[in-house]
Coordinates of C-alpha atoms and ligand atoms in Angstrom, one line a residue:
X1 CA -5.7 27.0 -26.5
X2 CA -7.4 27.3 -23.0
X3 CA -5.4 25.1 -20.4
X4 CA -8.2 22.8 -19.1
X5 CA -8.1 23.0 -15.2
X6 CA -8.4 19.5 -13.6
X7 CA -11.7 19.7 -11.4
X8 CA -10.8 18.0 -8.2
X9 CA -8.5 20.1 -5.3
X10 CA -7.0 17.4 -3.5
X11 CA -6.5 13.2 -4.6
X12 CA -4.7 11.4 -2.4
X13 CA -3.5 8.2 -4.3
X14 CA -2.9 5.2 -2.4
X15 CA 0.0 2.5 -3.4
X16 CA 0.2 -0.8 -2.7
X17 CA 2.0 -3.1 -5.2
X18 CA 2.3 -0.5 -7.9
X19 CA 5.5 1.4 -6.7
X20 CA 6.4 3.5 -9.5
X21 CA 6.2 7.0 -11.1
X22 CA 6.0 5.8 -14.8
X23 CA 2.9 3.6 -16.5
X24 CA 1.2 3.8 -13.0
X25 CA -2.5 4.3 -14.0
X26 CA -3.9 5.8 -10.8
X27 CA -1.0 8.0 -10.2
X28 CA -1.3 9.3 -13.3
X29 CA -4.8 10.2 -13.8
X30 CA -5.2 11.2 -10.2
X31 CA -2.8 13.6 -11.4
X32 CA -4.4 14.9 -14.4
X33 CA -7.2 15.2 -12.4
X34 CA -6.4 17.0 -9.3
X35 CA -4.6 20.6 -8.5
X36 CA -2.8 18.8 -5.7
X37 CA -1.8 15.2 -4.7
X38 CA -0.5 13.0 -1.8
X39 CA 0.1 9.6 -1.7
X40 CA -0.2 6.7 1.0
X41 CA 1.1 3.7 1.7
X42 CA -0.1 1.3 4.4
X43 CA 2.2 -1.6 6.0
X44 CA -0.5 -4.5 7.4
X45 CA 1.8 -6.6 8.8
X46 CA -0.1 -9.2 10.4
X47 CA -2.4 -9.6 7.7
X48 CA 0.9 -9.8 5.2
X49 CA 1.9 -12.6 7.9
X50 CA -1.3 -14.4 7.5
X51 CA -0.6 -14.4 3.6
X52 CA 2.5 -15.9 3.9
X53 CA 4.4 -13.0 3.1
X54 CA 8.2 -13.5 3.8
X55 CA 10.5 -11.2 5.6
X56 CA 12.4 -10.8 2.0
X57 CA 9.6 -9.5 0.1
X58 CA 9.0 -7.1 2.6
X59 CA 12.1 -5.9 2.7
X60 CA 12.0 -5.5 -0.9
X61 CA 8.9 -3.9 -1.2
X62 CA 9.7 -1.0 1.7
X63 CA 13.0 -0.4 -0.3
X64 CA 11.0 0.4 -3.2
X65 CA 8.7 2.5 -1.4
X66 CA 11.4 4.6 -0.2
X67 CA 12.7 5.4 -3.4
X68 CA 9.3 5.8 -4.5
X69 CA 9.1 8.3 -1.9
X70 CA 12.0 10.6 -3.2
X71 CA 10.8 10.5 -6.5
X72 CA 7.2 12.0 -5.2
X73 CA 9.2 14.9 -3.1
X74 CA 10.5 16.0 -6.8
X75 CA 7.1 16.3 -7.8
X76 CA 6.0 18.2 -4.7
X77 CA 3.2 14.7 -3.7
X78 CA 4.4 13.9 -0.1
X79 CA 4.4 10.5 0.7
X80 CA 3.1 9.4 4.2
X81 CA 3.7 6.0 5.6
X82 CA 1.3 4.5 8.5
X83 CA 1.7 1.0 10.1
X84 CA -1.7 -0.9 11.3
X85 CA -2.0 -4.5 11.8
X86 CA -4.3 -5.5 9.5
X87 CA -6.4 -5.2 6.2
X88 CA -9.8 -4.8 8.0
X89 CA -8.4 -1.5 10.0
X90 CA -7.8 0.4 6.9
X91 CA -11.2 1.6 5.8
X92 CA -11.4 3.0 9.1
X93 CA -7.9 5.2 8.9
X94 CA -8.5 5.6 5.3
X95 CA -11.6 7.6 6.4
X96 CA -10.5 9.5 8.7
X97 CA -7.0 10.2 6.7
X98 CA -8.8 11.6 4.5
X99 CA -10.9 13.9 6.7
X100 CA -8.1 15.3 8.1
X101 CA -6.3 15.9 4.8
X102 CA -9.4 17.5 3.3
X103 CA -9.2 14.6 0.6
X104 CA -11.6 14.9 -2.2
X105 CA -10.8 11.5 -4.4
X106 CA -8.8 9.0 -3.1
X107 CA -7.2 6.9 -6.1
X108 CA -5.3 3.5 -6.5
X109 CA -4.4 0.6 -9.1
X110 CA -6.8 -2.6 -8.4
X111 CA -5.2 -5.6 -6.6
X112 CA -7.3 -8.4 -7.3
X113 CA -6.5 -11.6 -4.5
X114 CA -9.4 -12.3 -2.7
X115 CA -8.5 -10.3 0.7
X116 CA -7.4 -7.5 -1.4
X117 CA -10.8 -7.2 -3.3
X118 CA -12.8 -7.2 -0.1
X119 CA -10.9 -4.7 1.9
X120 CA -10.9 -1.8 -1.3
X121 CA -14.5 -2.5 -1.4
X122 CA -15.0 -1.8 2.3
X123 CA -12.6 1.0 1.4
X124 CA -14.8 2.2 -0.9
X125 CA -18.1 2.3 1.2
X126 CA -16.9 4.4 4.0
X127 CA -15.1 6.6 2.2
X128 CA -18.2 7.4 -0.2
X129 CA -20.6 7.6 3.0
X130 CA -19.4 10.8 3.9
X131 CA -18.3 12.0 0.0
X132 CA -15.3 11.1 -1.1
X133 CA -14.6 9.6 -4.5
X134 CA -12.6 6.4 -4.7
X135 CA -11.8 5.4 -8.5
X136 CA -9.9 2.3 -9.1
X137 CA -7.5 1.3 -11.8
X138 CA -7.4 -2.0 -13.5
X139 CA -3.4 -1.5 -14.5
X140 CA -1.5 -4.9 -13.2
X141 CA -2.5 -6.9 -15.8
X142 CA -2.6 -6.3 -19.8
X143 CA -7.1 -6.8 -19.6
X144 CA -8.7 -6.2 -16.4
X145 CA -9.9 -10.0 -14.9
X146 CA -12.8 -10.8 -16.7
X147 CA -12.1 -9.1 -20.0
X148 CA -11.3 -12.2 -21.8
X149 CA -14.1 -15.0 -22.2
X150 CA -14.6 -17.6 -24.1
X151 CA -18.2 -17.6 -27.0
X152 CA -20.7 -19.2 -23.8
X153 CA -19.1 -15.7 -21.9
X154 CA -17.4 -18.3 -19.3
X155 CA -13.9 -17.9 -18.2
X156 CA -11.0 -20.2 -20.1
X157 CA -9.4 -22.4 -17.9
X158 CA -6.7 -23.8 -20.4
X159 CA -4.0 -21.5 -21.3
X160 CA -3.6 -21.6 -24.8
X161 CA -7.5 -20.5 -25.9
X162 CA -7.1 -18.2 -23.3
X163 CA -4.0 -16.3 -24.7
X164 CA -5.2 -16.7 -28.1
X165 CA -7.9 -15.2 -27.3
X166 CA -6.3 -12.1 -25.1
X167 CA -3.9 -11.7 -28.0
X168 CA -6.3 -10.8 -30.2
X169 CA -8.2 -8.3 -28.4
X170 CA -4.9 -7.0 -27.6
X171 CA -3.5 -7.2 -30.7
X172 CA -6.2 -4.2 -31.4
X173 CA -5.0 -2.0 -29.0
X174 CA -2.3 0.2 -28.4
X175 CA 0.1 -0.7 -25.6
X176 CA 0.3 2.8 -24.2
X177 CA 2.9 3.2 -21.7
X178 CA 1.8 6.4 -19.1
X179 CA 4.0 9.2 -18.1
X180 CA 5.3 10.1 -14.7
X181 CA 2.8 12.5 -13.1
X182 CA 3.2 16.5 -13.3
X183 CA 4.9 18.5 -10.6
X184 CA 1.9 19.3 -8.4
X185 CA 1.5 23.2 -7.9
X186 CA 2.8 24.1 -4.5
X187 CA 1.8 28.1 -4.8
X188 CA -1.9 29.1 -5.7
X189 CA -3.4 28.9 -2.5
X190 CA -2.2 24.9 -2.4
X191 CA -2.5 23.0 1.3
X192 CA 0.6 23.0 3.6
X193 CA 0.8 18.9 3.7
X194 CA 1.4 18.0 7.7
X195 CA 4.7 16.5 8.2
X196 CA 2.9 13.9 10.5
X197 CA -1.0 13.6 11.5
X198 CA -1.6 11.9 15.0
X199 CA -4.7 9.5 14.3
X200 CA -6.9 7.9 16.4
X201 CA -5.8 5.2 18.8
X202 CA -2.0 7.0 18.9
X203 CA -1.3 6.0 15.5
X204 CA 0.6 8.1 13.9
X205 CA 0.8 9.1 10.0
X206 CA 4.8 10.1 9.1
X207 CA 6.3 10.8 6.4
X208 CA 8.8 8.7 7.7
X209 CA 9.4 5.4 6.4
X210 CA 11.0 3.3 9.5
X211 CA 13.2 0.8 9.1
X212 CA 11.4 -1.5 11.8
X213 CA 8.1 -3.3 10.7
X214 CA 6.3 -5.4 13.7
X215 CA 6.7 -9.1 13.0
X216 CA 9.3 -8.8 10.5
X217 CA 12.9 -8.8 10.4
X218 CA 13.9 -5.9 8.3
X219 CA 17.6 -5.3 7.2
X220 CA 18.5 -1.8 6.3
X221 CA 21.7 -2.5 6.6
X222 CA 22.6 -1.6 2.7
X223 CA 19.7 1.0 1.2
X224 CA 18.9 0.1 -2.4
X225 CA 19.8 -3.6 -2.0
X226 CA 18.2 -6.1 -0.4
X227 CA 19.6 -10.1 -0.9
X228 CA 21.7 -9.1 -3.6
X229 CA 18.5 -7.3 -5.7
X230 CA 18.8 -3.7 -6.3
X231 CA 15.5 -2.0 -5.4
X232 CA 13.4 0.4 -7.1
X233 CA 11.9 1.8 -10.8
X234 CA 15.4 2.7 -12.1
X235 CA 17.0 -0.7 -11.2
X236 CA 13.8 -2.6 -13.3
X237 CA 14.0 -0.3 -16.5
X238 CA 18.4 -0.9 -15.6
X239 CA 16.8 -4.9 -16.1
X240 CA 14.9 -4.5 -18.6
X241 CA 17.4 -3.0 -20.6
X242 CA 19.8 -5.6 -20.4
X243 CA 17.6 -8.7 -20.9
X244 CA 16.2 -6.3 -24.2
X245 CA 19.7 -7.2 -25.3
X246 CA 19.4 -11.2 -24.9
X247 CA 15.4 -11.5 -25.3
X248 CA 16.0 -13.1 -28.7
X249 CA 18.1 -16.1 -27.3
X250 CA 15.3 -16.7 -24.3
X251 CA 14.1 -19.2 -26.1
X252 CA 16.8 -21.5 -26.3
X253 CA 18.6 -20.7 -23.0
X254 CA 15.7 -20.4 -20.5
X255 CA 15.6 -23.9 -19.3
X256 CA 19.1 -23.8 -18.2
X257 CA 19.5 -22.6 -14.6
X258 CA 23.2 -22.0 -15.0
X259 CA 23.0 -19.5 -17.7
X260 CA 21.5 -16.4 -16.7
X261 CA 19.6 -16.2 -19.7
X262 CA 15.8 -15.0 -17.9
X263 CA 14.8 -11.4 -17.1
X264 CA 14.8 -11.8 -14.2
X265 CA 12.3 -9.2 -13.3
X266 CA 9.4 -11.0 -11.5
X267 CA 10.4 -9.1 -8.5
X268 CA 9.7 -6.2 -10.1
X269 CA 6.4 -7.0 -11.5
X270 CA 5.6 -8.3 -8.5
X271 CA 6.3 -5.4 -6.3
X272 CA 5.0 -2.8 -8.9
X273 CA 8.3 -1.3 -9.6
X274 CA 7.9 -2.2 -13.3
X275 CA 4.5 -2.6 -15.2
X276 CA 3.2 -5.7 -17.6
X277 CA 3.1 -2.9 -20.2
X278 CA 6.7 -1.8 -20.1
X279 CA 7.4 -5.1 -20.6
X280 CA 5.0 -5.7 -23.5
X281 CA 6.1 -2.3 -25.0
X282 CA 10.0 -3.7 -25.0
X283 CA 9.3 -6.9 -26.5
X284 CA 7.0 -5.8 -29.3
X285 CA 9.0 -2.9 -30.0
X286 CA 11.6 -5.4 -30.9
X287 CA 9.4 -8.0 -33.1
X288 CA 7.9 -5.5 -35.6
X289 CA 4.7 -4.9 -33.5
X290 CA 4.0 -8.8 -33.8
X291 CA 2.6 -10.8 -30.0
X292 CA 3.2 -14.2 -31.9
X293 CA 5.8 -15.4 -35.1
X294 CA 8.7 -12.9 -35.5
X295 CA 11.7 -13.7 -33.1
X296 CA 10.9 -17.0 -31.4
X297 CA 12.7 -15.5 -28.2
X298 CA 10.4 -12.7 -27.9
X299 CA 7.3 -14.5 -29.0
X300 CA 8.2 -17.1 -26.0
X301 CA 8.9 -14.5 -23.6
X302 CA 5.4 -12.7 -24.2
X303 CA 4.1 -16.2 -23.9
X304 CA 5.5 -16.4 -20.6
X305 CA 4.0 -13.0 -19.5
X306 CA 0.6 -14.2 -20.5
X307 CA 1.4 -16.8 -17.8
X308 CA 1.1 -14.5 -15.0
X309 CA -2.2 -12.7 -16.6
X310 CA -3.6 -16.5 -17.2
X311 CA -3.0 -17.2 -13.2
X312 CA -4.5 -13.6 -12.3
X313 CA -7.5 -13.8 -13.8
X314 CA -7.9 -17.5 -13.0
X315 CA -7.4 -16.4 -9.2
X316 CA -10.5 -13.9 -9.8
X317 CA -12.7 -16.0 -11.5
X318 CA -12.2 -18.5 -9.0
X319 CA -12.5 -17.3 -5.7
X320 CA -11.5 -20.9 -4.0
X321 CA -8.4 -20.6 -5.1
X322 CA -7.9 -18.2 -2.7
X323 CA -9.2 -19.9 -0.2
X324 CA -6.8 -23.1 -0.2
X325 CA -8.7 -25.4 -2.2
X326 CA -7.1 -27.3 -5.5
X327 CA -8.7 -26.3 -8.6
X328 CA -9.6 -30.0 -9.1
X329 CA -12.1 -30.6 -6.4
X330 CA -11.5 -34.2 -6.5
X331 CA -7.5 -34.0 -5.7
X332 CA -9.2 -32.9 -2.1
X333 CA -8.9 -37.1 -1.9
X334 CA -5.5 -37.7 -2.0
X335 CA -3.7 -38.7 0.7
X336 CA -1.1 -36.1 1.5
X337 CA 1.7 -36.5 3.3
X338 CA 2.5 -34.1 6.3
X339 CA 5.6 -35.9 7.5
X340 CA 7.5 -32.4 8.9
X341 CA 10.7 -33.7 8.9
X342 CA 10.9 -34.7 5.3
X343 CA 9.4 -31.6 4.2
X344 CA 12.3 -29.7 6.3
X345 CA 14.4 -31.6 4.7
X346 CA 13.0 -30.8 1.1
X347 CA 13.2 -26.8 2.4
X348 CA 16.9 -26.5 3.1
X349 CA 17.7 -28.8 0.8
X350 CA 18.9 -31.9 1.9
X351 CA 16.8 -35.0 0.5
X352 CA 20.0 -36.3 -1.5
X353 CA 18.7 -35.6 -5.0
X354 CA 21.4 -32.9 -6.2
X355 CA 19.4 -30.8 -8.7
X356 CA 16.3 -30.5 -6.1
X357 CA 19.0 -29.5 -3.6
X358 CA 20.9 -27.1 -5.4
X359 CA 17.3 -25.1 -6.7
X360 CA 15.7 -25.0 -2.7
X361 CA 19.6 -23.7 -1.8
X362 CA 19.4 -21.1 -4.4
X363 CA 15.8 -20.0 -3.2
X364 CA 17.3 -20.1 0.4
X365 CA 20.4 -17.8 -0.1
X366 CA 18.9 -15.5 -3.1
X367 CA 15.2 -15.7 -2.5
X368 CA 14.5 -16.2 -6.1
X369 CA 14.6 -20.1 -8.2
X370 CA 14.7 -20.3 -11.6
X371 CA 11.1 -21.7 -13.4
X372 CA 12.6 -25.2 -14.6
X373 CA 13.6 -25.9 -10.7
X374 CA 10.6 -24.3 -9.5
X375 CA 9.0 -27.1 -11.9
X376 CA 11.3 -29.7 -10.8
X377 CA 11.4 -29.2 -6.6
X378 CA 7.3 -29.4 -6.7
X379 CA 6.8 -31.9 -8.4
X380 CA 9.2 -34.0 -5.9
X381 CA 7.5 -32.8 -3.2
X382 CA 4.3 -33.5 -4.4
X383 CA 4.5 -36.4 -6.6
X384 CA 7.6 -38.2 -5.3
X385 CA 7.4 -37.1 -1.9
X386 CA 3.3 -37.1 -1.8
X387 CA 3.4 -34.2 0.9
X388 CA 0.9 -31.9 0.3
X389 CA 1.4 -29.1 -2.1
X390 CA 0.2 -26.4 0.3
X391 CA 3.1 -26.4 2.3
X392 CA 5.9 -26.2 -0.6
X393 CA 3.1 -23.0 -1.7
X394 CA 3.2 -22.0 1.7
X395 CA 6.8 -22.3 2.1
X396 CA 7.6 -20.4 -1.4
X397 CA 5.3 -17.6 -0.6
X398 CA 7.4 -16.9 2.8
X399 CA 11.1 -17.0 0.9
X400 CA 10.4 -15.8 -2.5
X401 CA 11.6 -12.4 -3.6
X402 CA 9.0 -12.3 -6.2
X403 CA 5.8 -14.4 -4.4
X404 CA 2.9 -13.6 -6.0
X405 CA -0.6 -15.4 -4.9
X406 CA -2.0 -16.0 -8.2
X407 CA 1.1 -17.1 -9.8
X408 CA 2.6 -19.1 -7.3
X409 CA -0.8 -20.7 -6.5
X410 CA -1.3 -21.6 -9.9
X411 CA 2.4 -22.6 -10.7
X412 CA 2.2 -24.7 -7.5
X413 CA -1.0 -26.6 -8.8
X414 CA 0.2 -26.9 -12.1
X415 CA 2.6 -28.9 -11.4
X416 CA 0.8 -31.0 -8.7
X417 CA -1.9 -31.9 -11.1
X418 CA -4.1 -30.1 -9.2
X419 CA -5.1 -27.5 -11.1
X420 CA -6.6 -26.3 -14.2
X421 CA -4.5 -27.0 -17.7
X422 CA -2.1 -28.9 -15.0
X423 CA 0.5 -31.0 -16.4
X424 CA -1.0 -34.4 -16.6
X425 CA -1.0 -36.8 -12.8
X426 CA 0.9 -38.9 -14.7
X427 CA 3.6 -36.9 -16.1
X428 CA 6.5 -36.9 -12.9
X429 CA 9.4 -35.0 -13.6
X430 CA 12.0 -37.4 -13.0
X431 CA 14.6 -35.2 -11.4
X432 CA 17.6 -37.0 -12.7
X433 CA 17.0 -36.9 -16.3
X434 CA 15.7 -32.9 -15.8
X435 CA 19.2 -32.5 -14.2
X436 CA 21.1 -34.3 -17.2
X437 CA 18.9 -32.6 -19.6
X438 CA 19.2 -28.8 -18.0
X439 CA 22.2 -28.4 -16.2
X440 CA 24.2 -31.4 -18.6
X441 CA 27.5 -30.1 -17.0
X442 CA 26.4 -29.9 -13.5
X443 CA 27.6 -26.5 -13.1
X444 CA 24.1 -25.1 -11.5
X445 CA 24.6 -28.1 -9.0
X446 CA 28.3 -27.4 -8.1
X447 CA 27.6 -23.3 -7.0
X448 CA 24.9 -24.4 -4.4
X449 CA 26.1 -28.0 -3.4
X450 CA 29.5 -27.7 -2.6
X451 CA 29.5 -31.0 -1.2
X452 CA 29.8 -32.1 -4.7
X453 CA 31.7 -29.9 -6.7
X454 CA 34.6 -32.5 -7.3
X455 CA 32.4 -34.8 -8.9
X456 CA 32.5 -35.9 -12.4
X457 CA 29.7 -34.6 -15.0
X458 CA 28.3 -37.8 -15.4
X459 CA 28.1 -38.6 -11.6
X460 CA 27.2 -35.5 -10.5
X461 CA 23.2 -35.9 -11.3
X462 CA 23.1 -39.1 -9.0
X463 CA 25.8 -39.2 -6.8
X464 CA 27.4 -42.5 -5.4
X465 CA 27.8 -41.9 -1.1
X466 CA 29.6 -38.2 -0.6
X467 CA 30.8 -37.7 3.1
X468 CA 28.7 -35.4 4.5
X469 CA 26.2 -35.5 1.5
X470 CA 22.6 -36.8 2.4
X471 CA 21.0 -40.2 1.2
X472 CA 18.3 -40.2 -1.0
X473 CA 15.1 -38.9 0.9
X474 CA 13.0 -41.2 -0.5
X475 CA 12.7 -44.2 -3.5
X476 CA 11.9 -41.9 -5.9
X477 CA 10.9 -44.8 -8.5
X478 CA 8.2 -45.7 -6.1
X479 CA 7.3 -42.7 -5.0
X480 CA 6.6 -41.5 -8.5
X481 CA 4.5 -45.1 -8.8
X482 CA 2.6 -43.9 -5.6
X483 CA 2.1 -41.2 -7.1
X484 CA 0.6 -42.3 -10.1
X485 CA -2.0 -45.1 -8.5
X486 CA -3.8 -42.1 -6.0
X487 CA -4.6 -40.3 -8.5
X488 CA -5.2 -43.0 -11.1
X489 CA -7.8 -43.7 -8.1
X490 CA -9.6 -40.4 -8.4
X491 CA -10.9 -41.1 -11.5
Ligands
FAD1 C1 5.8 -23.9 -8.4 C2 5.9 -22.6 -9.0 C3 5.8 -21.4 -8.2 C4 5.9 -20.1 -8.8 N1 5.8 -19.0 -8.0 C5 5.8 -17.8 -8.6 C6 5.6 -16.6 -7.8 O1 5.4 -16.7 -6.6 N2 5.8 -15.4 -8.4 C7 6.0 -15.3 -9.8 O2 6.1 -14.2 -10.3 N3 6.1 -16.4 -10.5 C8 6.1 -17.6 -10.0 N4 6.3 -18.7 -10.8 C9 6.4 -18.6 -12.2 C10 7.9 -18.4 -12.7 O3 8.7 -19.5 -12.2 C11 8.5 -17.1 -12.4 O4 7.6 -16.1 -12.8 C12 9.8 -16.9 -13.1 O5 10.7 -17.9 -12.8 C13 10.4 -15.5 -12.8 O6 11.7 -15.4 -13.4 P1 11.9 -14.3 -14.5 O7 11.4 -13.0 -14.1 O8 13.3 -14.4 -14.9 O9 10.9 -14.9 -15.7 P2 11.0 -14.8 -17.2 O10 11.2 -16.1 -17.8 O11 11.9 -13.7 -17.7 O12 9.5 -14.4 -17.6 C14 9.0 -13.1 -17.6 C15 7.9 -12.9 -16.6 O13 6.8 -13.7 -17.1 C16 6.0 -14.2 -15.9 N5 6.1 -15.6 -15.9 C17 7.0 -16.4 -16.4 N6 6.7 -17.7 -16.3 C18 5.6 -17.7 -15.6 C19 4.7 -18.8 -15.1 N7 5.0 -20.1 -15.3 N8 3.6 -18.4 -14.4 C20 3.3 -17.1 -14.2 N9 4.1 -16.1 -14.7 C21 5.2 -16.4 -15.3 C22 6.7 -13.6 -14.7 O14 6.1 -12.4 -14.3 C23 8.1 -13.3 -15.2 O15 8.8 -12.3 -14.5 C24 6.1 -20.0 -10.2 C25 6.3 -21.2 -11.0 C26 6.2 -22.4 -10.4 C27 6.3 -23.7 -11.3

């Protein structure tokens, strides 16, 4: 059989939060496609600053990257690295990067927050005006946003429809999982790749990835680690392994923050180094094939990943979301509270209530909370507290190791009855019974709140006076009434 040549010379594929050789849809069809590849990657730091992107996730994702980068030498695609300020520089550099490399096709997976959409379609103009190809992927999500609709063709905006409704169209496809790309010929007349281009303005295009980033605080300090996470594509499928092992007890252990009994991998996702279909591929693989019924772990856990394609497509359908708004227009009534000192009290964890102090201490030290907590600290910010659920967003998006927009946003307003399919205004999580219910032994409380680690189980939840433990923050009886009246008012 005749080896069919691809019919482009030279793709350059650019990553952004899709850093990994395997299941990476651009990178691999810009790779069947073209005789010879590079890749690029572009750090926007003051636009990732406006987006509340935290010096951990950062870290994290530029740890990736390099890995990422190693694994592209193998396969002869250099990887160059170029630092601008912001998202509306980079159709400009793009252009011009790919001029000087003699690009013909420039490809890379679609990244759908609002921002994101507008800069790969300016992107997209000026690279087309003077001939190059741009093709974009639809890969971070199981159905490209807008792929699911409900029989009027309008979006679903309660969950369960909605991932009825993706399950079956799913449930008729084969979850494919992509190879890594082929080694890119270097003889045959191939291009010598510059080690560094010098750009307009002085920028400079390395293939150097530094270990200083402009308004960021970067620790290199241990390579392949960063706040106790290991970094990279080997470290996810490593994860994804191991939780394949415990996936069928998810179900009944995943509410407990002590037990470590969740994947774990929302980094990963989040970052790229891992795809939804890997994921999807494990956990059907394991439950004959089935999205729903079979093992009730697995069946929960895909549940949960429909989650995140729920919020996604939510974020695109709805482009206020983006833009700081509450999904329930009328919640725009309620009158927040913006007291700063009790909200940096609810951030390092110190309003008095154990089980919201222990989770906001565990974001603090690991960057990452477990979902019950997650549940539980914003809905006493919001409800008891009554401060306004933009800043505990805000504040998440800046420590987590795993913030995502669309997830984050939409767990956020979830749980502050803001949103679509929210938890009812008048459902408050009352924090003590949540702590006697999932952490009955108070062993989550006594690894992050040290304070009281020689209290008994029972008191543990609700402490009597601790030297050198805080009072409680607020009444949180009448906050939750409070709580319940302003919105009661809305109606
Ligand atoms: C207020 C609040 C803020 C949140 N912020 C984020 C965020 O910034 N980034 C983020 O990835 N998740 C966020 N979540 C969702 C959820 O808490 C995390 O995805 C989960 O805790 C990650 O841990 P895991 O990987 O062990 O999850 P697992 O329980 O193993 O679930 C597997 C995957 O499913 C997805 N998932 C699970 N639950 C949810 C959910 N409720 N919503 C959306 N996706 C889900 C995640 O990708 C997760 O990695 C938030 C939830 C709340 C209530």
């Amino acid at each position: 059989m005749s080896r069919q040549f691809p019919f482009l010379e030279r793709g350059l594929v650019w990553f952004r939060t899709d850093l990994r050789m395997h299941d990476n849809s651009a990178l691999y069809h810009a790779s069947t496609r073209c005789k010879w590849l590079a890749a690029v990657f572009i750090a926007c730091p003051k636009t990732w600053k406006s987006h509340h992107e935290g010096d951990t996730l950062v870290n994290f994702r530029l740890a990736c990257l390099r890995e990422l980068q190693a694994q592209l030498q193998n396969r002869n695609i250099p990887l160059y690295y170029l630092e601008i300020p912001k998202f509306s520089q980079v159709p400009k550099v793009l252009r011009q990067i790919s001029q000087r490399l003699k690009i013909d096709a420039l490809f890379a997976n679609a990244e759908y927050p609002l921002n994101e959409q507008c800069r790969d379609k300016a992107v997209q103009d000026a690279l087309n005006e003077e001939g190059t190809k741009v093709e974009y992927y639809s890969d971070r999500t199981l159905l490209p946003p807008g792929a699911v609709r409900t029989g009027s063709d309008e979006p679903y905006k309660v969950f369960t429809p909605f991932k009825r409704a993706l399950i079956q169209v799913c449930a008729g496809i084969e979850v494919k999982i992509l190879p890594a790309p082929r080694k890119m010929l270097q003889s045959d007349g191939g291009p010598h790749w510059p080690k560094w281009l010098k750009l307009e303005g002085g920028r400079k295009l390395t293939q150097k990835i530094p270990s200083q980033l402009t308004h960021y605080s970067m620790d290199t300090a241990e390579t392949g680690v960063v706040k106790g996470w290991r970094t990279g594509e080997s470290a996810a499928q490593k994860r994804l392994k191991a939780f394949s092992e415990r996936v069928s007890e998810y179900q009944t252990e995943r509410d407990f923050p002590a037990l470590d009994s969740t994947s774990r991998l929302s980094p990963y996702l989040n970052s790229g180094a891992i795809s939804i279909r890997q994921c999807i591929h494990m956990a059907l693989s394991l439950n004959d094939g089935c999205w729903q019924g079979g093992n009730e772990g697995i069946a929960c856990w895909i549940s949960e990943l429909i989650w995140r394609e729920f919020y996604t497509h939510l974020m695109v359908d709805f482009p206020r979301l983006s833009k700081g708004k509450p999904f329930k227009e009328e919640t725009e009534q309620i009158p927040w509270s913006y007291d700063k000192d009790q909200f940096d009290r609810w951030s390092i964890g110190e309003t008095g209530v154990p089980i919201v102090d222990a989770a906001m201490r565990q974001l603090n030290e690991t960057a990452w909370m477990h979902n019950r907590l997650r549940m539980i600290v914003a809905s006493f910010l919001s409800k008891n507290m009554l401060i306004d659920w933009r800043w505990g967003e805000c504040y998440f998006m800046q420590q987590l190791i795993d913030a995502d927009f669309a997830s984050n946003n939409g767990g956020w307003q979830w749980t502050a009855s803001t949103g679509t399919d929210a938890a009812p205004y008048f459902r408050v999580f009352n924090p003590y019974s949540q702590s006697k219910r999932f952490d009955p032994n108070g062993n989550f409380i006594r690894k992050y709140v040290p304070e009281l680690a020689s209290l008994n189980d029972k008191d543990i939840h609700d402490p009597p006076p601790v030297q050198g433990y805080p009072q409680v923050i607020c009444d949180v009886a009448a906050g939750r009434k409070r709580a319940i009246e302003v919105f009661a008012k809305l109606k």
